[in-house]
Amino acid sequence: MLKFLVLSFVIFYSDCSILYEMEGNSITIHQLPENIQTAVLKGVTGGPIVINTWNFKEANLKAWEVLESGGNVLDSIEEGCTVCEELQCDGTVGYGGSPDETGETTLDAMIMDGNTLNVGAVGCLRYIKPAMRVARKVLDHTKHTLLVGEKATQFAETFGFKRENLSTEESIQKHNDWKAKGCQPNFWVNMLPDPTKNCGPYNPTDSKSEDKKIEWGRYNHDTIGMIGIDSSGNIGAGTSTNGASHKIPGRVGDSPIPGAGAYADTEVGAAAATGDGDVMMRLLPSLLAVEAMRAGATPMEAAHQAIERVSRKYPDFMGAVIALNKEGEVGAACSGIAEFPFIVSVPGNPGEERKVTCI
């Protein structure tokens, strides 16, 4: 029995070729010979459509449920990302994942209104599980963009959110295993004792730490990034994550930073990024992708340009970008991992998984 169909056509773009392979409801896109992979889909003009990073299908279907019933894009993103927080997607979203050096889990989240460019975000949020819902309160009830740490927790309590321990048996065990391995790997440099070999406490030194490449892997720093268009043509974006495992306490990643974790402009489109947040904050790949589309690039080209820009400065960069323009076209690009899945919902075809192979 034939289990899959290989579409025997090749699309040429930017001196490279793309081969589409279909299996069931999944499409894998292989590109040769570059180390950056891109894909493009056709959605529906003006929406509704919702896309998210990784294979977080339950989150996408919840977001789609809101859009399909005529709801607005910000409600869709809030509900979709909240599902991922509740499900603890991949252990990298929501409570009970990515403990910092003290063993505590903290959360980052952001939601952006493409009509007004208004943003609500929280960083290093402590003791509150629904980080995306708190970010939405920042958007709707303040003139601020980003609240952080314990004060963000107090803000959440103003709206009735319950203070809870975000650690679980799994996160505690992960922290203990890390300490048993000499606190390796970690994010310290130029400290004594040598952080590549020892746990802290550390003291600063003028001598340089050993230059050792760290192979973190996908599940050390991951994010749900979600972008969409509602039936009225409004565009929005959002992110949620528990950050990088074993991070230095107080660290805030790219996810709640507009232009880094995500960006939306209803006049153009939206983009979201996932991967090494400390690198992505320095180059704002989501903003780069949106601005590339504003200048006339397709979402495919825009995502490619954003990833290429990051990879040029950081050749070992691991991450991906999804992009959506106001016409409903979608693009994706990735670097530094074997393959990047993302989920797309459009009328008549909700929850379709797409995969991009990074070579």
mmCIF file of C-alpha atoms in Angstrom:
data_model
loop_
_atom_site.group_PDB
_atom_site.id
_atom_site.type_symbol
_atom_site.label_atom_id
_atom_site.label_comp_id
_atom_site.label_asym_id
_atom_site.label_seq_id
_atom_site.Cartn_x
_atom_site.Cartn_y
_atom_site.Cartn_z
ATOM 1 C CA MET A 1 0.000 0.000 0.000
ATOM 2 C CA LEU A 2 1.285 3.433 -0.887
ATOM 3 C CA LYS A 3 1.536 5.356 2.386
ATOM 4 C CA PHE A 4 2.735 8.688 1.071
ATOM 5 C CA LEU A 5 2.799 10.791 -2.020
ATOM 6 C CA VAL A 6 5.861 12.675 -3.156
ATOM 7 C CA LEU A 7 4.921 15.684 -5.230
ATOM 8 C CA SER A 8 7.410 15.613 -8.063
ATOM 9 C CA PHE A 9 7.879 19.296 -8.565
ATOM 10 C CA VAL A 10 10.566 21.709 -7.519
ATOM 11 C CA ILE A 11 10.219 25.427 -6.865
ATOM 12 C CA PHE A 12 13.384 27.424 -7.453
ATOM 13 C CA TYR A 13 14.148 30.349 -5.164
ATOM 14 C CA SER A 14 17.290 32.266 -4.309
ATOM 15 C CA ASP A 15 19.743 29.790 -5.902
ATOM 16 C CA CYS A 16 18.285 26.826 -4.012
ATOM 17 C CA SER A 17 15.509 24.273 -4.594
ATOM 18 C CA ILE A 18 12.613 23.090 -2.458
ATOM 19 C CA LEU A 19 11.076 19.595 -2.572
ATOM 20 C CA TYR A 20 7.628 19.111 -1.027
ATOM 21 C CA GLU A 21 6.861 15.663 0.426
ATOM 22 C CA MET A 22 3.333 14.863 1.649
ATOM 23 C CA GLU A 23 2.381 12.138 4.126
ATOM 24 C CA GLY A 24 -1.179 12.130 5.398
ATOM 25 C CA ASN A 25 -1.985 15.574 6.766
ATOM 26 C CA SER A 26 1.675 16.522 7.131
ATOM 27 C CA ILE A 27 3.957 18.226 4.621
ATOM 28 C CA THR A 28 7.739 18.241 4.879
ATOM 29 C CA ILE A 29 9.678 20.728 2.793
ATOM 30 C CA HIS A 30 13.289 19.877 1.958
ATOM 31 C CA GLN A 31 15.621 22.547 0.660
ATOM 32 C CA LEU A 32 19.052 22.097 -0.891
ATOM 33 C CA PRO A 33 21.772 23.079 -0.502
ATOM 34 C CA GLU A 34 21.564 25.904 2.040
ATOM 35 C CA ASN A 35 21.593 25.564 5.827
ATOM 36 C CA ILE A 36 18.449 27.667 6.114
ATOM 37 C CA GLN A 37 15.068 26.230 5.213
ATOM 38 C CA THR A 38 11.979 28.089 4.041
ATOM 39 C CA ALA A 39 8.394 27.214 3.181
ATOM 40 C CA VAL A 40 5.364 29.033 1.868
ATOM 41 C CA LEU A 41 1.652 28.315 2.077
ATOM 42 C CA LYS A 42 -1.389 30.057 0.718
ATOM 43 C CA GLY A 43 -3.992 30.854 3.313
ATOM 44 C CA VAL A 44 -7.135 32.845 2.605
ATOM 45 C CA THR A 45 -7.228 36.502 1.700
ATOM 46 C CA GLY A 46 -7.955 38.574 4.784
ATOM 47 C CA GLY A 47 -8.296 35.632 7.151
ATOM 48 C CA PRO A 48 -9.224 33.953 9.290
ATOM 49 C CA ILE A 49 -5.980 32.082 9.741
ATOM 50 C CA VAL A 50 -3.813 31.147 12.729
ATOM 51 C CA ILE A 51 -0.268 29.785 12.780
ATOM 52 C CA ASN A 52 1.965 28.747 15.655
ATOM 53 C CA THR A 53 5.493 27.485 16.126
ATOM 54 C CA TRP A 54 6.213 23.808 16.779
ATOM 55 C CA ASN A 55 3.678 20.983 16.712
ATOM 56 C CA PHE A 56 1.455 22.430 19.435
ATOM 57 C CA LYS A 57 -1.759 21.396 17.709
ATOM 58 C CA GLU A 58 -4.093 21.647 20.712
ATOM 59 C CA ALA A 59 -3.162 25.283 21.184
ATOM 60 C CA ASN A 60 -3.756 26.031 17.512
ATOM 61 C CA LEU A 61 -7.150 24.326 17.481
ATOM 62 C CA LYS A 62 -8.271 26.325 20.517
ATOM 63 C CA ALA A 63 -7.191 29.539 18.831
ATOM 64 C CA TRP A 64 -8.947 28.455 15.648
ATOM 65 C CA GLU A 65 -12.145 27.714 17.591
ATOM 66 C CA VAL A 66 -12.254 31.377 18.612
ATOM 67 C CA LEU A 67 -11.623 32.639 15.076
ATOM 68 C CA GLU A 68 -14.058 30.221 13.469
ATOM 69 C CA SER A 69 -16.857 31.466 15.733
ATOM 70 C CA GLY A 70 -16.157 35.048 14.653
ATOM 71 C CA GLY A 71 -13.962 36.026 17.606
ATOM 72 C CA ASN A 72 -11.157 38.555 17.417
ATOM 73 C CA VAL A 73 -7.536 37.686 16.889
ATOM 74 C CA LEU A 74 -6.308 38.825 20.322
ATOM 75 C CA ASP A 75 -8.810 36.572 22.109
ATOM 76 C CA SER A 76 -7.757 33.762 19.781
ATOM 77 C CA ILE A 77 -4.082 34.167 20.644
ATOM 78 C CA GLU A 78 -4.767 34.498 24.361
ATOM 79 C CA GLU A 79 -6.831 31.311 24.449
ATOM 80 C CA GLY A 80 -4.459 29.346 22.242
ATOM 81 C CA CYS A 81 -1.313 30.216 24.171
ATOM 82 C CA THR A 82 -3.084 29.606 27.489
ATOM 83 C CA VAL A 83 -3.833 26.037 26.388
ATOM 84 C CA CYS A 84 -0.125 25.506 25.775
ATOM 85 C CA GLU A 85 0.662 26.878 29.243
ATOM 86 C CA GLU A 86 -1.846 24.497 30.806
ATOM 87 C CA LEU A 87 -0.522 21.525 28.830
ATOM 88 C CA GLN A 88 3.092 22.520 29.637
ATOM 89 C CA CYS A 89 3.945 22.150 25.939
ATOM 90 C CA ASP A 90 7.281 20.339 25.554
ATOM 91 C CA GLY A 91 8.111 21.368 29.133
ATOM 92 C CA THR A 92 9.180 24.729 27.717
ATOM 93 C CA VAL A 93 5.870 26.587 28.030
ATOM 94 C CA GLY A 94 4.010 27.121 31.298
ATOM 95 C CA TYR A 95 4.710 26.041 34.850
ATOM 96 C CA GLY A 96 6.977 23.163 35.870
ATOM 97 C CA GLY A 97 9.700 23.636 33.278
ATOM 98 C CA SER A 98 13.074 25.297 32.688
ATOM 99 C CA PRO A 99 14.130 25.867 36.308
ATOM 100 C CA ASP A 100 16.663 28.630 36.850
ATOM 101 C CA GLU A 101 19.884 28.195 38.840
ATOM 102 C CA THR A 102 17.937 28.259 42.107
ATOM 103 C CA GLY A 103 15.390 25.741 40.829
ATOM 104 C CA GLU A 104 12.577 28.261 40.326
ATOM 105 C CA THR A 105 10.424 28.385 37.188
ATOM 106 C CA THR A 106 9.524 31.872 35.947
ATOM 107 C CA LEU A 107 7.451 32.821 32.903
ATOM 108 C CA ASP A 108 7.602 35.253 29.972
ATOM 109 C CA ALA A 109 4.662 36.151 27.709
ATOM 110 C CA MET A 110 3.551 38.823 25.284
ATOM 111 C CA ILE A 111 0.542 39.765 23.163
ATOM 112 C CA MET A 112 0.528 42.448 20.449
ATOM 113 C CA ASP A 113 -2.329 44.276 18.727
ATOM 114 C CA GLY A 114 -1.429 44.867 15.091
ATOM 115 C CA ASN A 115 -3.952 47.698 14.752
ATOM 116 C CA THR A 116 -2.525 49.954 17.459
ATOM 117 C CA LEU A 117 0.934 48.356 17.865
ATOM 118 C CA ASN A 118 0.088 48.191 21.572
ATOM 119 C CA VAL A 119 1.809 45.428 23.534
ATOM 120 C CA GLY A 120 1.160 43.760 26.861
ATOM 121 C CA ALA A 121 3.983 41.656 28.247
ATOM 122 C CA VAL A 122 5.364 40.080 31.410
ATOM 123 C CA GLY A 123 8.916 38.900 32.059
ATOM 124 C CA CYS A 124 10.368 36.736 34.814
ATOM 125 C CA LEU A 125 6.815 36.393 36.181
ATOM 126 C CA ARG A 126 6.815 34.513 39.493
ATOM 127 C CA TYR A 127 4.129 32.312 41.089
ATOM 128 C CA ILE A 128 1.390 32.952 38.506
ATOM 129 C CA LYS A 129 0.550 30.159 36.037
ATOM 130 C CA PRO A 130 -1.482 31.868 33.243
ATOM 131 C CA ALA A 131 1.236 34.231 32.035
ATOM 132 C CA MET A 132 -0.520 35.020 28.754
ATOM 133 C CA ARG A 133 -3.668 36.112 30.576
ATOM 134 C CA VAL A 134 -1.591 38.448 32.730
ATOM 135 C CA ALA A 135 0.071 39.860 29.589
ATOM 136 C CA ARG A 136 -3.414 40.519 28.204
ATOM 137 C CA LYS A 137 -4.250 42.496 31.351
ATOM 138 C CA VAL A 138 -1.133 44.609 30.804
ATOM 139 C CA LEU A 139 -2.358 45.253 27.252
ATOM 140 C CA ASP A 140 -5.947 46.107 28.195
ATOM 141 C CA HIS A 141 -5.540 47.892 31.519
ATOM 142 C CA THR A 142 -2.233 49.795 31.441
ATOM 143 C CA LYS A 143 -0.304 52.234 29.291
ATOM 144 C CA HIS A 144 2.831 50.151 29.867
ATOM 145 C CA THR A 145 4.382 47.501 27.642
ATOM 146 C CA LEU A 146 6.292 45.191 29.985
ATOM 147 C CA LEU A 147 6.037 44.328 33.689
ATOM 148 C CA VAL A 148 8.587 42.031 35.328
ATOM 149 C CA GLY A 149 9.364 39.931 38.362
ATOM 150 C CA GLU A 150 7.680 40.116 41.741
ATOM 151 C CA LYS A 151 5.976 43.392 40.899
ATOM 152 C CA ALA A 152 4.368 41.718 37.889
ATOM 153 C CA THR A 153 3.102 39.064 40.280
ATOM 154 C CA GLN A 154 1.543 41.743 42.470
ATOM 155 C CA PHE A 155 -0.066 43.266 39.371
ATOM 156 C CA ALA A 156 -1.572 39.875 38.510
ATOM 157 C CA GLU A 157 -2.974 39.496 42.011
ATOM 158 C CA THR A 158 -4.828 42.786 41.519
ATOM 159 C CA PHE A 159 -6.908 40.972 38.897
ATOM 160 C CA GLY A 160 -7.548 37.941 41.071
ATOM 161 C CA PHE A 161 -4.865 35.625 39.740
ATOM 162 C CA LYS A 162 -3.826 33.101 42.382
ATOM 163 C CA ARG A 163 -0.255 32.867 43.640
ATOM 164 C CA GLU A 164 0.982 29.273 43.147
ATOM 165 C CA ASN A 165 4.239 27.353 43.206
ATOM 166 C CA LEU A 166 5.358 26.901 39.588
ATOM 167 C CA SER A 167 7.719 24.026 40.382
ATOM 168 C CA THR A 168 6.815 20.366 39.859
ATOM 169 C CA GLU A 169 8.496 17.084 40.744
ATOM 170 C CA GLU A 170 9.917 17.013 37.211
ATOM 171 C CA SER A 171 11.395 20.512 37.380
ATOM 172 C CA ILE A 172 12.864 19.855 40.820
ATOM 173 C CA GLN A 173 14.459 16.635 39.564
ATOM 174 C CA LYS A 174 15.840 18.430 36.516
ATOM 175 C CA HIS A 175 17.413 21.026 38.768
ATOM 176 C CA ASN A 176 18.909 18.394 41.080
ATOM 177 C CA ASP A 177 20.323 16.449 38.120
ATOM 178 C CA TRP A 178 21.919 19.626 36.811
ATOM 179 C CA LYS A 179 23.602 20.342 40.156
ATOM 180 C CA ALA A 180 24.820 16.737 40.332
ATOM 181 C CA LYS A 181 26.562 17.279 36.980
ATOM 182 C CA GLY A 182 28.550 20.217 38.322
ATOM 183 C CA CYS A 183 25.958 22.780 37.213
ATOM 184 C CA GLN A 184 26.733 22.074 33.561
ATOM 185 C CA PRO A 185 25.976 23.741 31.292
ATOM 186 C CA ASN A 186 25.327 27.268 32.538
ATOM 187 C CA PHE A 187 25.339 30.853 31.303
ATOM 188 C CA TRP A 188 28.257 32.355 33.268
ATOM 189 C CA VAL A 189 31.486 33.638 31.705
ATOM 190 C CA ASN A 190 34.672 35.179 33.098
ATOM 191 C CA MET A 191 34.022 34.060 36.666
ATOM 192 C CA LEU A 192 35.837 32.058 39.330
ATOM 193 C CA PRO A 193 35.704 29.198 39.944
ATOM 194 C CA ASP A 194 35.650 28.269 36.259
ATOM 195 C CA PRO A 195 31.913 28.044 35.425
ATOM 196 C CA THR A 196 32.569 25.479 32.675
ATOM 197 C CA LYS A 197 33.658 23.040 35.340
ATOM 198 C CA ASN A 198 32.166 24.177 38.631
ATOM 199 C CA CYS A 199 29.027 25.353 40.362
ATOM 200 C CA GLY A 200 28.877 28.755 42.028
ATOM 201 C CA PRO A 201 28.829 30.951 43.924
ATOM 202 C CA TYR A 202 31.114 32.825 41.542
ATOM 203 C CA ASN A 203 33.256 35.921 41.683
ATOM 204 C CA PRO A 204 34.217 38.041 38.667
ATOM 205 C CA THR A 205 37.673 37.745 37.185
ATOM 206 C CA ASP A 206 39.656 39.496 34.474
ATOM 207 C CA SER A 207 40.780 36.139 33.089
ATOM 208 C CA LYS A 208 38.714 34.642 30.287
ATOM 209 C CA SER A 209 36.619 31.534 30.856
ATOM 210 C CA GLU A 210 37.253 28.565 28.615
ATOM 211 C CA ASP A 211 35.550 29.136 25.248
ATOM 212 C CA LYS A 212 33.359 26.050 25.217
ATOM 213 C CA LYS A 213 30.468 25.615 22.798
ATOM 214 C CA ILE A 214 27.317 24.584 24.635
ATOM 215 C CA GLU A 215 25.002 22.088 22.933
ATOM 216 C CA TRP A 216 21.744 23.089 24.597
ATOM 217 C CA GLY A 217 19.345 21.369 22.220
ATOM 218 C CA ARG A 218 15.796 22.344 21.293
ATOM 219 C CA TYR A 219 14.149 21.673 24.648
ATOM 220 C CA ASN A 220 16.329 24.052 26.630
ATOM 221 C CA HIS A 221 14.751 27.188 25.226
ATOM 222 C CA ASP A 222 11.506 26.934 23.355
ATOM 223 C CA THR A 223 8.447 29.096 22.823
ATOM 224 C CA ILE A 224 4.972 29.015 21.457
ATOM 225 C CA GLY A 225 4.751 31.905 19.044
ATOM 226 C CA MET A 226 1.302 32.463 17.535
ATOM 227 C CA ILE A 227 0.209 34.854 14.782
ATOM 228 C CA GLY A 228 -3.138 35.243 13.092
ATOM 229 C CA ILE A 229 -5.783 37.195 11.205
ATOM 230 C CA ASP A 230 -9.444 37.290 12.214
ATOM 231 C CA SER A 231 -12.447 37.545 9.894
ATOM 232 C CA SER A 232 -12.327 41.354 10.106
ATOM 233 C CA GLY A 233 -8.718 41.445 8.924
ATOM 234 C CA ASN A 234 -7.217 42.327 12.318
ATOM 235 C CA ILE A 235 -3.739 40.913 12.857
ATOM 236 C CA GLY A 236 -2.154 39.943 16.165
ATOM 237 C CA ALA A 237 0.779 38.054 17.641
ATOM 238 C CA GLY A 238 1.701 36.456 20.942
ATOM 239 C CA THR A 239 4.278 34.315 22.707
ATOM 240 C CA SER A 240 4.620 32.308 25.902
ATOM 241 C CA THR A 241 7.575 30.449 27.412
ATOM 242 C CA ASN A 242 9.263 29.486 30.655
ATOM 243 C CA GLY A 243 12.596 30.570 29.240
ATOM 244 C CA ALA A 244 15.971 28.871 29.232
ATOM 245 C CA SER A 245 16.775 26.000 31.570
ATOM 246 C CA HIS A 246 19.331 26.824 34.287
ATOM 247 C CA LYS A 247 19.236 30.517 33.397
ATOM 248 C CA ILE A 248 20.728 33.038 35.799
ATOM 249 C CA PRO A 249 17.880 34.198 38.069
ATOM 250 C CA GLY A 250 16.256 37.356 36.751
ATOM 251 C CA ARG A 251 16.878 36.570 33.094
ATOM 252 C CA VAL A 252 14.192 37.666 30.616
ATOM 253 C CA GLY A 253 14.305 36.172 27.135
ATOM 254 C CA ASP A 254 13.195 37.381 23.732
ATOM 255 C CA SER A 255 9.592 36.194 24.008
ATOM 256 C CA PRO A 256 8.107 39.277 25.716
ATOM 257 C CA ILE A 257 10.192 41.739 23.692
ATOM 258 C CA PRO A 258 8.307 43.311 20.747
ATOM 259 C CA GLY A 259 10.168 42.654 17.523
ATOM 260 C CA ALA A 260 12.139 39.784 19.014
ATOM 261 C CA GLY A 261 9.634 37.160 20.168
ATOM 262 C CA ALA A 262 6.856 38.440 17.911
ATOM 263 C CA TYR A 263 5.596 41.493 16.057
ATOM 264 C CA ALA A 264 2.326 42.434 14.346
ATOM 265 C CA ASP A 265 1.216 45.298 12.128
ATOM 266 C CA THR A 266 -2.204 45.008 10.501
ATOM 267 C CA GLU A 267 -1.011 47.138 7.585
ATOM 268 C CA VAL A 268 1.576 44.459 6.735
ATOM 269 C CA GLY A 269 1.435 41.162 8.629
ATOM 270 C CA ALA A 270 3.026 39.417 11.602
ATOM 271 C CA ALA A 271 5.937 37.212 12.565
ATOM 272 C CA ALA A 272 7.052 35.147 15.550
ATOM 273 C CA ALA A 273 10.397 33.622 16.440
ATOM 274 C CA THR A 274 11.594 30.691 18.523
ATOM 275 C CA GLY A 275 15.038 29.534 19.571
ATOM 276 C CA ASP A 276 18.008 31.118 21.314
ATOM 277 C CA GLY A 277 16.385 34.175 22.851
ATOM 278 C CA ASP A 278 19.552 35.892 24.029
ATOM 279 C CA VAL A 279 20.722 35.972 20.424
ATOM 280 C CA MET A 280 17.364 36.903 18.904
ATOM 281 C CA MET A 281 16.928 39.909 21.212
ATOM 282 C CA ARG A 282 20.034 41.405 19.638
ATOM 283 C CA LEU A 283 18.703 41.285 16.067
ATOM 284 C CA LEU A 284 14.866 41.445 16.414
ATOM 285 C CA PRO A 285 14.057 38.796 13.774
ATOM 286 C CA SER A 286 10.272 39.193 14.034
ATOM 287 C CA LEU A 287 10.538 42.908 13.305
ATOM 288 C CA LEU A 288 13.007 42.199 10.500
ATOM 289 C CA ALA A 289 10.515 39.808 8.902
ATOM 290 C CA VAL A 290 7.605 42.259 9.128
ATOM 291 C CA GLU A 291 9.699 45.098 7.740
ATOM 292 C CA ALA A 292 10.889 42.876 4.893
ATOM 293 C CA MET A 293 7.243 42.199 4.005
ATOM 294 C CA ARG A 294 6.515 45.931 4.218
ATOM 295 C CA ALA A 295 9.254 46.421 1.632
ATOM 296 C CA GLY A 296 7.617 43.906 -0.697
ATOM 297 C CA ALA A 297 9.047 40.540 0.319
ATOM 298 C CA THR A 298 6.800 37.502 0.472
ATOM 299 C CA PRO A 299 6.475 35.851 3.901
ATOM 300 C CA MET A 300 8.753 33.109 2.601
ATOM 301 C CA GLU A 301 11.425 35.618 1.628
ATOM 302 C CA ALA A 302 10.924 37.634 4.814
ATOM 303 C CA ALA A 303 11.379 34.649 7.134
ATOM 304 C CA HIS A 304 14.454 33.614 5.165
ATOM 305 C CA GLN A 305 15.968 37.087 5.402
ATOM 306 C CA ALA A 306 15.379 37.263 9.162
ATOM 307 C CA ILE A 307 16.994 33.887 9.850
ATOM 308 C CA GLU A 308 19.845 34.631 7.477
ATOM 309 C CA ARG A 309 20.529 37.922 9.255
ATOM 310 C CA VAL A 310 20.800 36.184 12.613
ATOM 311 C CA SER A 311 22.823 33.251 11.304
ATOM 312 C CA ARG A 312 25.305 35.566 9.602
ATOM 313 C CA LYS A 313 26.278 37.014 12.983
ATOM 314 C CA TYR A 314 25.835 33.764 14.922
ATOM 315 C CA PRO A 315 26.589 30.749 12.670
ATOM 316 C CA ASP A 316 25.695 28.293 15.445
ATOM 317 C CA PHE A 317 22.310 29.922 16.014
ATOM 318 C CA MET A 318 19.370 27.580 16.593
ATOM 319 C CA GLY A 319 15.935 28.955 15.856
ATOM 320 C CA ALA A 320 13.081 29.602 13.472
ATOM 321 C CA VAL A 321 10.728 32.317 12.266
ATOM 322 C CA ILE A 322 7.141 32.078 11.022
ATOM 323 C CA ALA A 323 5.667 34.950 9.008
ATOM 324 C CA LEU A 324 2.218 35.907 7.749
ATOM 325 C CA ASN A 325 1.167 38.752 5.487
ATOM 326 C CA LYS A 326 -2.239 40.435 5.374
ATOM 327 C CA GLU A 327 -3.147 38.500 2.216
ATOM 328 C CA GLY A 328 -2.979 35.232 4.152
ATOM 329 C CA GLU A 329 0.321 33.929 2.775
ATOM 330 C CA VAL A 330 2.598 32.150 5.223
ATOM 331 C CA GLY A 331 6.343 31.606 5.279
ATOM 332 C CA ALA A 332 8.760 29.853 7.612
ATOM 333 C CA ALA A 333 12.505 29.472 7.929
ATOM 334 C CA CYS A 334 14.833 27.749 10.371
ATOM 335 C CA SER A 335 18.472 27.098 11.128
ATOM 336 C CA GLY A 336 20.537 24.900 13.403
ATOM 337 C CA ILE A 337 18.011 22.109 14.060
ATOM 338 C CA ALA A 338 17.044 19.014 12.102
ATOM 339 C CA GLU A 339 13.474 20.073 11.374
ATOM 340 C CA PHE A 340 10.977 22.708 12.378
ATOM 341 C CA PRO A 341 7.242 21.895 12.611
ATOM 342 C CA PHE A 342 4.490 24.486 12.763
ATOM 343 C CA ILE A 343 0.686 24.320 12.748
ATOM 344 C CA VAL A 344 -1.680 26.191 10.425
ATOM 345 C CA SER A 345 -5.480 26.495 10.540
ATOM 346 C CA VAL A 346 -7.578 27.941 7.723
ATOM 347 C CA PRO A 347 -11.266 27.445 6.871
ATOM 348 C CA GLY A 348 -11.925 23.820 5.990
ATOM 349 C CA ASN A 349 -8.468 22.673 7.075
ATOM 350 C CA PRO A 350 -7.793 23.263 10.783
ATOM 351 C CA GLY A 351 -4.723 22.024 12.607
ATOM 352 C CA GLU A 352 -2.523 21.090 9.663
ATOM 353 C CA GLU A 353 1.070 20.355 10.563
ATOM 354 C CA ARG A 354 3.813 21.668 8.299
ATOM 355 C CA LYS A 355 7.463 20.724 8.649
ATOM 356 C CA VAL A 356 10.543 22.502 7.424
ATOM 357 C CA THR A 357 13.749 20.518 7.189
ATOM 358 C CA CYS A 358 16.888 22.439 8.143
ATOM 359 C CA ILE A 359 19.969 21.142 6.402
#
